């Protein structure tokens, strides 16, 4: 499909990458990785012919169609979401217009025996056949499916694109690309503006994509689930392996170990040969042999070890002082933007040292609640911060608030206090802004650099509660790993809004799911939330089916619960969540024991107390199911 040979791209006399060669075949799903600034997005722009390379060649198969999801998009104003999405079908729309004109003429004409009427019928047949081949009878249904998969509701379809944020408009652009059936699909950070549900949907869609995909992403799980090949750009060179990201890392490490060992062995041989040369040079009768050894040594091709760009930021979050046991207490929190109600009657009780993830579809109120907690926006209800609480806040658009004309150093010095101003240069060095990098203006920084600077600036203020809204956007994988490690070591309270499953794994112990103006607490990590969320979606589908069959009845009048009743209800729901988690764990263990029996009965039964443990686990599941049923009944009565 595509042959790239000796490709070089230079800026201001310096090579971004040079002499890179690779081949793109049908079915390849390539993860293009590398640190921020390595040249990933530039390579996509070269392949899409948005920019020209400095040297080298690219050879494409005939009639190859390339779709490119760019970071910067420009929509025509005045179109609805559906109208913009239908722009993906240029030829189909042209055929529709031709078919409409022909049908109008056929309805008006009566010269059925004329040559012109005959030509109209021929064109109608040809255009109709072509229309069918292109999927003209299905494209509207496919468009709606893909828009819904990417998070749009049917109510959104007739709204103007102008009324949606840049993130949602990026989704429309992605939908158009997925509908076009391109031979090569170039995706530059497609998950940046997607929620977890939409990311999972996109993964499943791309797994079945028939063409070739070149994907730039810093989402490790997304890369592992989609790609079958990894190309890394590092220090101007590429490393190409037919493995997804995690397997690539292992293989790359093994290859480098072998290179190092081979290099050491070669150096030993070279050293031994050099000693012989020095020895033979001193003797006249050995001079010929010395010259022979010198020539042999000159012909030796030195083994080189692949260089790694291991520079990563150094982050450490320290709490300012110990807060009280209750960090946040809120009752009946509500927030509306005009006629749109985002949150309604939300109660919160966050204790010291909690590690909480806010997850849910975009527009469900995650960032809104974060802003309410830090006092950035007005709200309804009551919210109280605990004793000695000091909040550090990293906003989703934090990096956009950096003064574009100020240098990195000026931004930090202006935000510093007398106590930490002397440490500013050391802090910048820890975030990879040493030397000349500290003198760069903010407007010249990449997205990843801006995020790193915003994180560095955050450390200038004292805090014991850290609220972070999409902190991993634009950060490369190495930087994300460093940030995650620092947050895991943070002794304070953490609230993080994120759609990055890999980043959240092992980071938080509680998940708040945002949906339909309310928040549900899940006492487990992101994997537990996704398991439960899938179950809940099935339950919702079942409920919708049952409701459709029931006759319409008068609505039950809800009674308002007292504060004590609400607390009791919350306790019961927490118990339910814990029991569900225990049941899930035990059932998995029982299934594993069943599988062991099926696979090797004799070996399994020989394990001491196997059947006693097996029976005990099944009894525990039965008892927990009974407990669950009792508590569920109490919840129903309280609600």
XYZ file of C-alpha atoms in Angstrom:
639
model
C 0.000 0.000 0.000
C 2.832 2.382 0.877
C 6.630 2.241 0.655
C 8.599 4.882 2.563
C 12.312 5.067 1.727
C 15.053 7.214 3.290
C 12.602 9.844 4.499
C 14.084 12.900 6.191
C 12.343 15.938 7.648
C 14.368 18.967 8.761
C 13.406 22.219 10.463
C 15.742 25.211 10.667
C 18.675 23.102 9.510
C 18.177 20.406 12.132
C 16.851 16.917 11.327
C 13.679 15.920 13.172
C 14.184 12.393 11.835
C 16.407 11.148 9.007
C 16.705 8.230 6.617
C 13.691 6.317 7.901
C 12.375 3.428 5.812
C 9.319 1.211 6.307
C 6.494 -0.461 4.410
C 2.766 -0.232 5.171
C 0.686 -3.281 4.234
C -3.047 -3.957 4.219
C -4.162 -5.094 7.673
C -1.287 -3.327 9.460
C -2.445 -1.487 12.574
C 0.614 0.496 13.557
C 1.092 2.258 16.862
C 3.381 5.220 16.128
C 5.024 6.089 19.440
C 7.743 8.345 20.791
C 8.257 11.245 23.142
C 6.556 14.587 22.571
C 8.429 16.393 19.808
C 9.911 13.204 18.324
C 8.091 13.784 15.013
C 5.047 11.478 15.170
C 2.459 14.021 14.026
C 4.906 15.350 11.432
C 5.293 11.881 9.912
C 1.499 11.560 9.634
C 1.372 14.942 7.871
C 4.044 13.794 5.421
C 2.155 10.545 4.650
C -1.092 12.512 4.157
C 0.822 14.951 1.886
C -0.100 17.906 4.103
C 3.606 18.777 4.174
C 6.598 17.740 2.084
C 9.611 15.845 3.361
C 13.095 17.312 3.083
C 14.304 14.222 1.210
C 13.360 10.607 0.524
C 10.519 8.988 -1.392
C 7.023 7.624 -0.805
C 5.371 5.204 -3.243
C 1.611 4.568 -2.931
C -0.492 1.882 -4.597
C -2.789 3.171 -7.326
C -6.037 4.876 -6.209
C -5.178 4.654 -2.495
C -7.577 6.663 -0.322
C -6.102 8.232 2.809
C -8.126 9.546 5.751
C -6.362 11.747 8.318
C -7.727 12.799 11.713
C -5.896 16.065 12.314
C -5.615 17.881 15.625
C -6.830 21.122 14.028
C -10.205 21.011 12.257
C -12.304 23.690 10.589
C -16.058 23.222 10.113
C -18.407 25.175 7.868
C -20.841 27.034 10.122
C -24.578 26.489 9.831
C -24.590 22.704 9.374
C -26.256 20.268 11.765
C -24.349 17.273 13.108
C -26.030 14.948 10.611
C -25.406 17.308 7.716
C -21.723 17.580 8.630
C -21.413 13.804 9.022
C -23.047 13.255 5.613
C -20.169 15.254 4.095
C -18.248 11.976 4.327
C -20.305 10.695 1.373
C -19.373 13.141 -1.380
C -20.044 10.788 -4.321
C -23.255 9.404 -2.807
C -24.590 12.935 -2.333
C -23.703 13.830 -5.925
C -25.527 10.707 -7.147
C -28.538 11.573 -4.983
C -28.746 14.987 -6.664
C -28.482 13.422 -10.137
C -31.117 10.787 -9.335
C -33.470 13.453 -7.988
C -33.120 15.494 -11.195
C -33.729 12.432 -13.384
C -36.807 11.380 -11.399
C -38.257 14.891 -11.642
C -37.727 14.894 -15.423
C -39.221 11.422 -15.822
C -42.306 12.497 -13.903
C -42.787 15.581 -16.085
C -42.026 14.129 -19.559
C -44.441 12.166 -21.737
C -42.203 11.496 -24.760
C -41.698 7.880 -23.731
C -40.459 6.730 -27.155
C -37.885 9.495 -27.593
C -34.116 8.936 -27.499
C -33.762 11.518 -24.711
C -36.264 9.622 -22.508
C -34.366 6.401 -23.253
C -31.070 8.053 -22.206
C -32.698 9.190 -18.959
C -33.720 5.599 -18.185
C -30.189 4.346 -18.948
C -28.654 6.976 -16.658
C -31.207 6.176 -13.952
C -30.214 2.521 -14.079
C -26.454 3.242 -14.068
C -26.627 5.833 -11.284
C -28.929 3.627 -9.188
C -26.529 0.687 -9.541
C -23.550 2.841 -8.557
C -25.567 4.334 -5.676
C -26.304 0.845 -4.345
C -22.668 -0.270 -4.687
C -21.513 2.735 -2.631
C -24.009 1.916 0.135
C -26.414 4.708 -0.672
C -29.356 2.886 0.863
C -27.496 2.286 4.154
C -25.309 5.350 4.726
C -27.802 7.292 6.824
C -28.322 4.368 9.212
C -24.549 3.740 9.428
C -23.969 7.423 10.164
C -26.399 7.376 13.081
C -24.820 4.182 14.489
C -21.310 5.642 14.423
C -22.402 8.995 15.882
C -24.149 7.175 18.729
C -21.096 4.952 19.248
C -19.006 8.103 19.671
C -21.350 9.440 22.360
C -23.943 11.552 20.525
C -27.625 11.245 21.401
C -30.374 11.232 18.773
C -31.543 14.569 20.194
C -28.166 16.044 19.147
C -28.394 15.113 15.463
C -30.312 18.211 14.349
C -28.278 20.661 16.459
C -25.766 22.967 14.774
C -22.102 21.976 15.059
C -21.351 25.593 16.091
C -23.016 24.906 19.464
C -20.602 22.083 20.365
C -17.151 22.312 21.930
C -13.946 21.505 20.065
C -13.841 18.032 21.626
C -17.317 17.125 20.354
C -16.556 18.548 16.917
C -13.453 16.356 16.849
C -15.804 13.393 17.355
C -17.847 14.445 14.302
C -14.648 14.597 12.255
C -13.693 11.129 13.515
C -17.163 9.823 12.574
C -16.716 11.173 9.024
C -13.386 9.378 8.670
C -14.772 6.072 9.951
C -17.662 6.305 7.456
C -15.443 6.888 4.418
C -13.883 3.392 4.216
C -10.418 4.772 3.452
C -7.601 2.373 2.577
C -5.209 4.047 5.021
C -6.445 5.663 8.225
C -4.118 8.130 10.004
C -5.257 8.930 13.548
C -3.509 11.568 15.646
C -4.531 11.192 19.318
C -8.122 10.040 18.590
C -8.929 9.308 22.266
C -8.040 12.770 23.613
C -11.667 13.942 23.584
C -13.426 10.596 24.100
C -14.930 9.173 27.286
C -14.278 5.577 28.364
C -17.425 4.158 26.726
C -16.612 5.823 23.401
C -12.976 4.659 23.579
C -14.106 1.051 24.058
C -16.557 1.426 21.149
C -13.803 2.864 18.924
C -11.475 -0.009 19.860
C -14.057 -2.573 18.750
C -14.690 -0.659 15.517
C -10.998 -0.385 14.610
C -10.334 -4.064 15.361
C -12.535 -4.920 12.400
C -11.264 -2.143 10.111
C -10.196 -3.736 6.801
C -7.626 -1.106 5.750
C -4.302 -0.074 7.278
C -4.158 2.140 10.369
C -1.331 4.359 11.609
C -2.179 5.541 15.093
C -0.486 8.123 17.313
C -1.626 7.661 20.898
C -0.301 7.916 24.432
C -3.008 5.556 25.694
C -1.144 2.316 26.395
C -4.271 0.151 26.744
C -5.769 1.556 23.538
C -2.522 0.740 21.680
C -2.372 -2.791 23.104
C -5.998 -3.523 22.219
C -5.793 -2.315 18.592
C -2.291 -2.465 17.145
C -0.372 -5.431 15.760
C 2.803 -3.487 15.007
C 4.783 -0.698 16.712
C 7.048 1.933 15.176
C 8.952 4.071 17.658
C 10.605 7.346 16.687
C 13.529 8.003 19.007
C 16.435 10.420 18.532
C 15.721 10.752 14.802
C 15.602 7.011 14.052
C 12.775 4.467 13.955
C 12.477 1.035 15.539
C 9.919 -1.200 13.836
C 8.557 -4.406 15.407
C 5.501 -6.523 14.551
C 4.208 -6.418 18.099
C 1.670 -4.302 20.019
C 3.093 -1.735 22.442
C 3.639 -3.777 25.637
C 5.158 -6.727 23.734
C 7.287 -4.280 21.748
C 8.781 -2.895 24.980
C 9.761 -6.393 26.135
C 11.221 -7.323 22.748
C 13.060 -4.001 22.440
C 14.587 -4.567 25.872
C 15.708 -8.095 24.973
C 17.271 -6.911 21.704
C 19.143 -4.124 23.466
C 20.480 -6.603 26.057
C 21.800 -8.807 23.235
C 23.344 -5.769 21.541
C 25.085 -4.781 24.770
C 26.439 -8.315 25.267
C 27.627 -8.532 21.649
C 29.245 -5.103 21.971
C 31.108 -6.180 25.140
C 32.364 -9.370 23.454
C 33.511 -7.398 20.416
C 35.309 -4.853 22.598
C 37.178 -7.714 24.322
C 38.291 -9.099 20.938
C 39.335 -5.646 19.728
C 41.308 -5.051 22.930
C 43.058 -8.424 22.624
C 43.899 -7.736 18.953
C 45.245 -4.263 19.836
C 47.521 -5.796 22.478
C 48.950 -8.181 19.878
C 49.499 -5.309 17.433
C 51.364 -3.298 20.092
C 53.425 -6.365 20.961
C 54.315 -7.268 17.356
C 55.182 -3.690 16.375
C 58.177 -3.763 18.712
C 59.691 -6.762 16.847
C 61.065 -6.372 13.341
C 60.305 -9.988 12.376
C 56.632 -9.537 13.446
C 55.979 -6.208 11.664
C 54.176 -7.882 8.728
C 51.865 -9.701 11.129
C 51.158 -6.440 12.970
C 50.175 -4.734 9.693
C 47.879 -7.675 8.850
C 46.152 -7.376 12.219
C 45.732 -3.594 11.764
C 44.022 -4.117 8.401
C 41.792 -6.789 9.918
C 40.855 -4.454 12.765
C 40.019 -1.621 10.363
C 37.534 -3.868 8.561
C 35.645 -4.780 11.741
C 32.153 -3.264 11.723
C 31.595 -1.873 15.202
C 28.417 -3.075 16.922
C 26.205 -0.168 17.920
C 23.650 -0.241 20.718
C 20.326 1.493 20.030
C 20.206 4.799 21.843
C 17.221 5.494 24.084
C 15.799 8.897 24.944
C 15.393 8.264 28.672
C 14.887 11.845 29.812
C 11.742 11.975 31.974
C 10.357 14.535 34.381
C 10.827 14.092 38.113
C 7.583 14.681 40.027
C 6.898 14.517 43.737
C 3.684 15.672 45.408
C 3.933 16.484 49.115
C 1.071 17.402 51.440
C 1.238 20.831 53.047
C -0.321 19.808 56.395
C -2.644 17.168 57.789
C -6.348 18.002 57.198
C -9.311 16.864 59.281
C -10.933 13.456 58.774
C -13.712 14.873 56.560
C -12.303 16.660 53.519
C -15.517 17.525 51.663
C -19.127 17.409 52.832
C -21.889 18.383 50.419
C -25.674 18.205 50.407
C -28.173 18.726 47.578
C -25.579 20.072 45.160
C -27.075 21.163 41.842
C -25.767 22.903 38.760
C -27.463 24.116 35.588
C -26.241 25.969 32.532
C -29.349 27.806 31.347
C -32.011 25.191 30.674
C -29.519 22.326 30.804
C -29.429 20.575 34.187
C -26.048 18.916 34.681
C -26.202 17.806 38.337
C -29.178 17.494 40.667
C -29.400 16.820 44.446
C -25.892 15.378 44.766
C -24.693 14.398 48.262
C -20.985 13.850 48.920
C -18.864 12.818 51.870
C -15.147 12.551 51.040
C -12.777 11.421 53.769
C -9.093 12.173 54.195
C -6.688 10.097 52.028
C -9.436 8.970 49.640
C -8.316 8.088 46.109
C -11.276 8.819 43.826
C -11.803 8.694 40.061
C -14.550 10.713 38.353
C -15.676 8.845 35.212
C -18.602 9.020 32.807
C -19.551 10.360 29.410
C -18.579 13.888 28.425
C -21.128 16.479 29.511
C -22.276 14.507 32.577
C -20.774 16.963 35.090
C -17.333 15.596 36.060
C -15.385 18.782 35.346
C -18.336 20.827 36.629
C -18.166 19.147 40.044
C -14.384 19.616 40.140
C -14.868 23.351 39.518
C -17.553 23.499 42.210
C -15.201 21.865 44.728
C -12.522 24.513 44.126
C -15.033 27.384 44.140
C -14.498 28.283 40.503
C -18.214 28.292 39.575
C -21.475 28.991 41.414
C -23.855 26.165 42.359
C -26.992 25.330 44.291
C -26.984 23.431 47.604
C -24.449 23.318 50.416
C -20.739 22.483 50.188
C -18.276 22.613 53.066
C -14.521 21.938 53.055
C -13.023 20.249 56.097
C -10.559 21.593 58.654
C -7.133 22.600 57.265
C -8.088 21.580 53.706
C -5.873 23.138 51.023
C -6.748 22.238 47.433
C -4.362 21.972 44.518
C -6.235 22.078 41.221
C -5.107 21.054 37.746
C -7.820 22.135 35.292
C -8.454 20.376 31.995
C -7.475 23.538 30.114
C -4.787 24.524 32.629
C -2.112 24.795 29.960
C -4.265 27.257 27.960
C -4.020 29.770 30.836
C -0.275 30.202 30.366
C 0.657 33.678 29.127
C 1.763 33.074 25.500
C 4.359 35.868 25.398
C 5.997 34.958 28.703
C 8.910 32.556 28.891
C 8.788 29.334 30.866
C 10.994 30.889 33.539
C 8.904 34.093 33.761
C 5.673 32.103 34.192
C 7.187 30.175 37.096
C 8.792 33.211 38.767
C 5.539 35.183 38.576
C 3.669 32.335 40.289
C 6.361 31.686 42.922
C 6.385 32.949 46.497
C 9.326 34.270 48.518
C 9.774 30.819 50.066
C 10.122 28.886 46.822
C 11.350 31.431 44.256
C 14.959 30.263 44.737
C 13.905 26.708 43.789
C 12.231 27.637 40.485
C 15.150 26.682 38.198
C 15.645 23.352 40.004
C 11.915 22.597 39.650
C 11.998 23.444 35.941
C 14.977 21.142 35.480
C 13.029 18.315 37.113
C 10.281 18.890 34.521
C 12.784 18.866 31.605
C 13.001 22.652 31.218
C 16.698 23.155 31.829
C 19.080 25.516 30.034
C 17.668 27.162 26.907
C 14.306 25.368 27.321
C 13.516 27.689 30.256
C 13.779 30.698 27.928
C 11.212 29.432 25.383
C 7.981 31.426 25.166
C 4.803 29.586 26.134
C 3.326 30.009 22.652
C 6.237 27.967 21.225
C 5.642 24.957 23.511
C 4.023 21.714 22.352
C 0.887 20.389 24.065
C 2.944 17.994 26.179
C 5.417 20.706 27.188
C 2.564 23.031 28.189
C 1.075 20.300 30.375
C 4.429 19.656 32.020
C 4.841 23.363 32.739
C 1.320 23.551 34.201
C 2.131 20.587 36.485
C 5.367 22.253 37.575
C 3.499 25.498 38.311
C 0.962 23.561 40.416
C 3.747 22.530 42.822
C 4.400 26.162 43.764
C 1.224 26.247 45.911
C 0.654 24.224 49.123
C -2.058 21.531 49.087
C -3.217 18.359 50.821
C -6.131 17.645 48.473
C -5.272 17.276 44.793
C -7.979 17.596 42.117
C -6.782 16.819 38.591
C -8.973 17.132 35.496
C -7.587 15.140 32.537
C -3.931 15.568 33.589
C -2.618 13.090 30.987
C -3.829 14.924 27.862
C -0.842 15.446 25.511
C 1.595 13.702 27.883
C 3.711 10.950 26.327
C 3.651 7.454 27.836
C 6.889 7.907 29.790
C 5.628 11.161 31.362
C 2.277 9.562 32.212
C 4.053 6.706 33.976
C 6.095 9.169 36.032
C 2.977 11.167 36.952
C 1.088 8.031 37.956
C 3.952 6.869 40.166
C 4.072 10.290 41.863
C 0.297 10.233 42.489
C 0.525 6.722 43.928
C 3.078 8.024 46.438
C 0.999 11.108 47.296
C -0.129 10.874 50.956
C -3.047 13.276 50.598
C -6.530 13.042 49.088
C -6.705 12.554 45.311
C -9.615 13.231 42.980
C -8.812 12.605 39.306
C -11.032 13.079 36.263
C -9.754 10.836 33.486
C -10.790 8.628 30.563
C -7.426 6.830 30.507
C -8.078 3.308 31.816
C -4.416 2.336 32.029
C -3.630 5.509 33.992
C -6.491 4.861 36.449
C -5.645 1.179 37.009
C -4.126 0.796 40.475
C -4.348 4.553 41.116
C -7.783 4.951 42.737
C -9.831 2.773 45.087
C -13.228 4.406 44.552
C -14.987 5.417 41.351
C -17.765 7.987 41.084
C -19.819 7.267 37.978
C -21.601 10.320 36.513
C -24.797 9.691 34.578
C -28.154 11.415 34.094
C -27.449 14.262 36.570
C -26.611 11.910 39.478
C -23.476 10.261 40.855
C -23.113 6.619 41.860
C -20.300 5.419 44.083
C -18.418 2.208 43.221
C -16.172 0.848 45.955
C -13.479 -0.560 43.721
C -11.011 0.367 41.003
C -11.663 1.228 37.358
C -11.778 -2.443 36.310
C -14.525 -3.132 38.849
C -16.433 -0.078 37.615
C -16.243 -1.244 33.987
C -17.465 -4.725 34.944
C -20.391 -3.316 36.919
C -21.124 -0.701 34.274
C -21.459 -3.381 31.624
C -23.861 -5.315 33.866
C -25.883 -2.169 34.563
C -26.180 -1.399 30.863
C -27.626 -4.877 30.297
C -30.027 -4.358 33.184
C -31.091 -1.026 31.707
C -31.740 -2.691 28.353
C -33.867 -5.320 30.099
C -35.764 -2.626 31.993
C -36.477 -0.725 28.782
C -37.840 -3.931 27.204
C -40.074 -4.631 30.201
C -41.286 -1.044 30.400
C -42.244 -1.095 26.729
C -44.609 -4.024 27.386
C -46.259 -2.524 30.451
C -49.376 -0.380 30.203
C -48.969 3.278 31.130
C -49.845 3.824 34.788
C -49.935 6.800 37.076
C -46.508 7.836 38.344
C -45.634 7.022 41.895
C -45.262 10.143 43.989
C -41.741 10.279 45.439
C -41.406 11.276 49.072
C -38.392 13.344 50.084
C -36.028 11.420 52.364
C -34.780 12.937 55.576
C -31.054 13.440 56.102
C -30.867 10.349 58.357
C -32.806 8.271 55.840
C -30.441 9.355 53.071
C -27.409 8.390 55.179
C -28.981 5.005 55.952
C -29.748 4.475 52.259
C -26.165 5.320 51.333
C -24.848 2.810 53.906
C -27.102 0.103 52.489
C -25.964 0.844 48.940
C -22.322 0.715 50.032
C -22.981 -2.694 51.615
C -24.586 -3.844 48.373
C -21.535 -2.743 46.370
C -19.162 -4.572 48.739
C -21.245 -7.759 48.621
C -21.441 -7.599 44.807
C -17.655 -7.259 44.680
C -17.199 -10.250 47.050
C -19.639 -12.382 45.035
C -17.837 -11.497 41.820
C -14.431 -12.455 43.279
C -15.690 -15.760 44.740
C -17.520 -16.752 41.564
C -14.337 -16.216 39.552
C -12.396 -18.409 42.011
C -15.046 -21.162 41.783
C -14.906 -21.012 37.965
C -11.106 -21.331 38.084
C -11.425 -24.389 40.343
C -14.009 -25.893 37.961
C -11.644 -25.320 35.037
C -8.784 -26.958 36.972
C -10.933 -30.032 37.594
C -11.837 -30.267 33.909
C -8.246 -29.852 32.755
C -6.446 -32.235 35.123
C -8.750 -33.943 37.617
C -6.164 -36.229 39.269
C -3.616 -33.458 39.934
C -6.270 -31.043 41.157
C -7.943 -33.392 43.672
C -4.499 -34.168 45.102
C -4.218 -30.558 46.331
C -4.706 -30.548 50.154
C -8.220 -29.505 51.271
C -9.220 -28.747 47.639
C -12.814 -29.945 47.935
C -13.255 -28.374 51.395
C -12.173 -24.986 49.982
C -14.327 -25.524 46.915
C -17.427 -26.272 48.964
C -16.746 -23.409 51.386
C -16.501 -20.876 48.546
C -19.804 -22.075 47.044
C -21.465 -21.821 50.458
C -20.086 -18.305 50.874
C -21.545 -17.305 47.497
C -24.964 -18.676 48.513
C -24.869 -16.833 51.858
C -23.773 -13.584 50.205
C -26.580 -13.903 47.664
C -29.088 -14.192 50.535
C -27.523 -11.157 52.252
C -27.653 -9.243 48.976
C -31.342 -10.066 48.546
C -32.205 -8.856 52.072
C -30.294 -5.576 51.708
C -31.721 -4.999 48.217
C -35.206 -5.308 49.703
C -34.332 -2.746 52.383
C -33.004 -0.383 49.692
C -36.283 -0.750 47.776
C -38.258 0.081 50.910
C -36.085 3.119 51.691
C -36.195 4.540 48.158
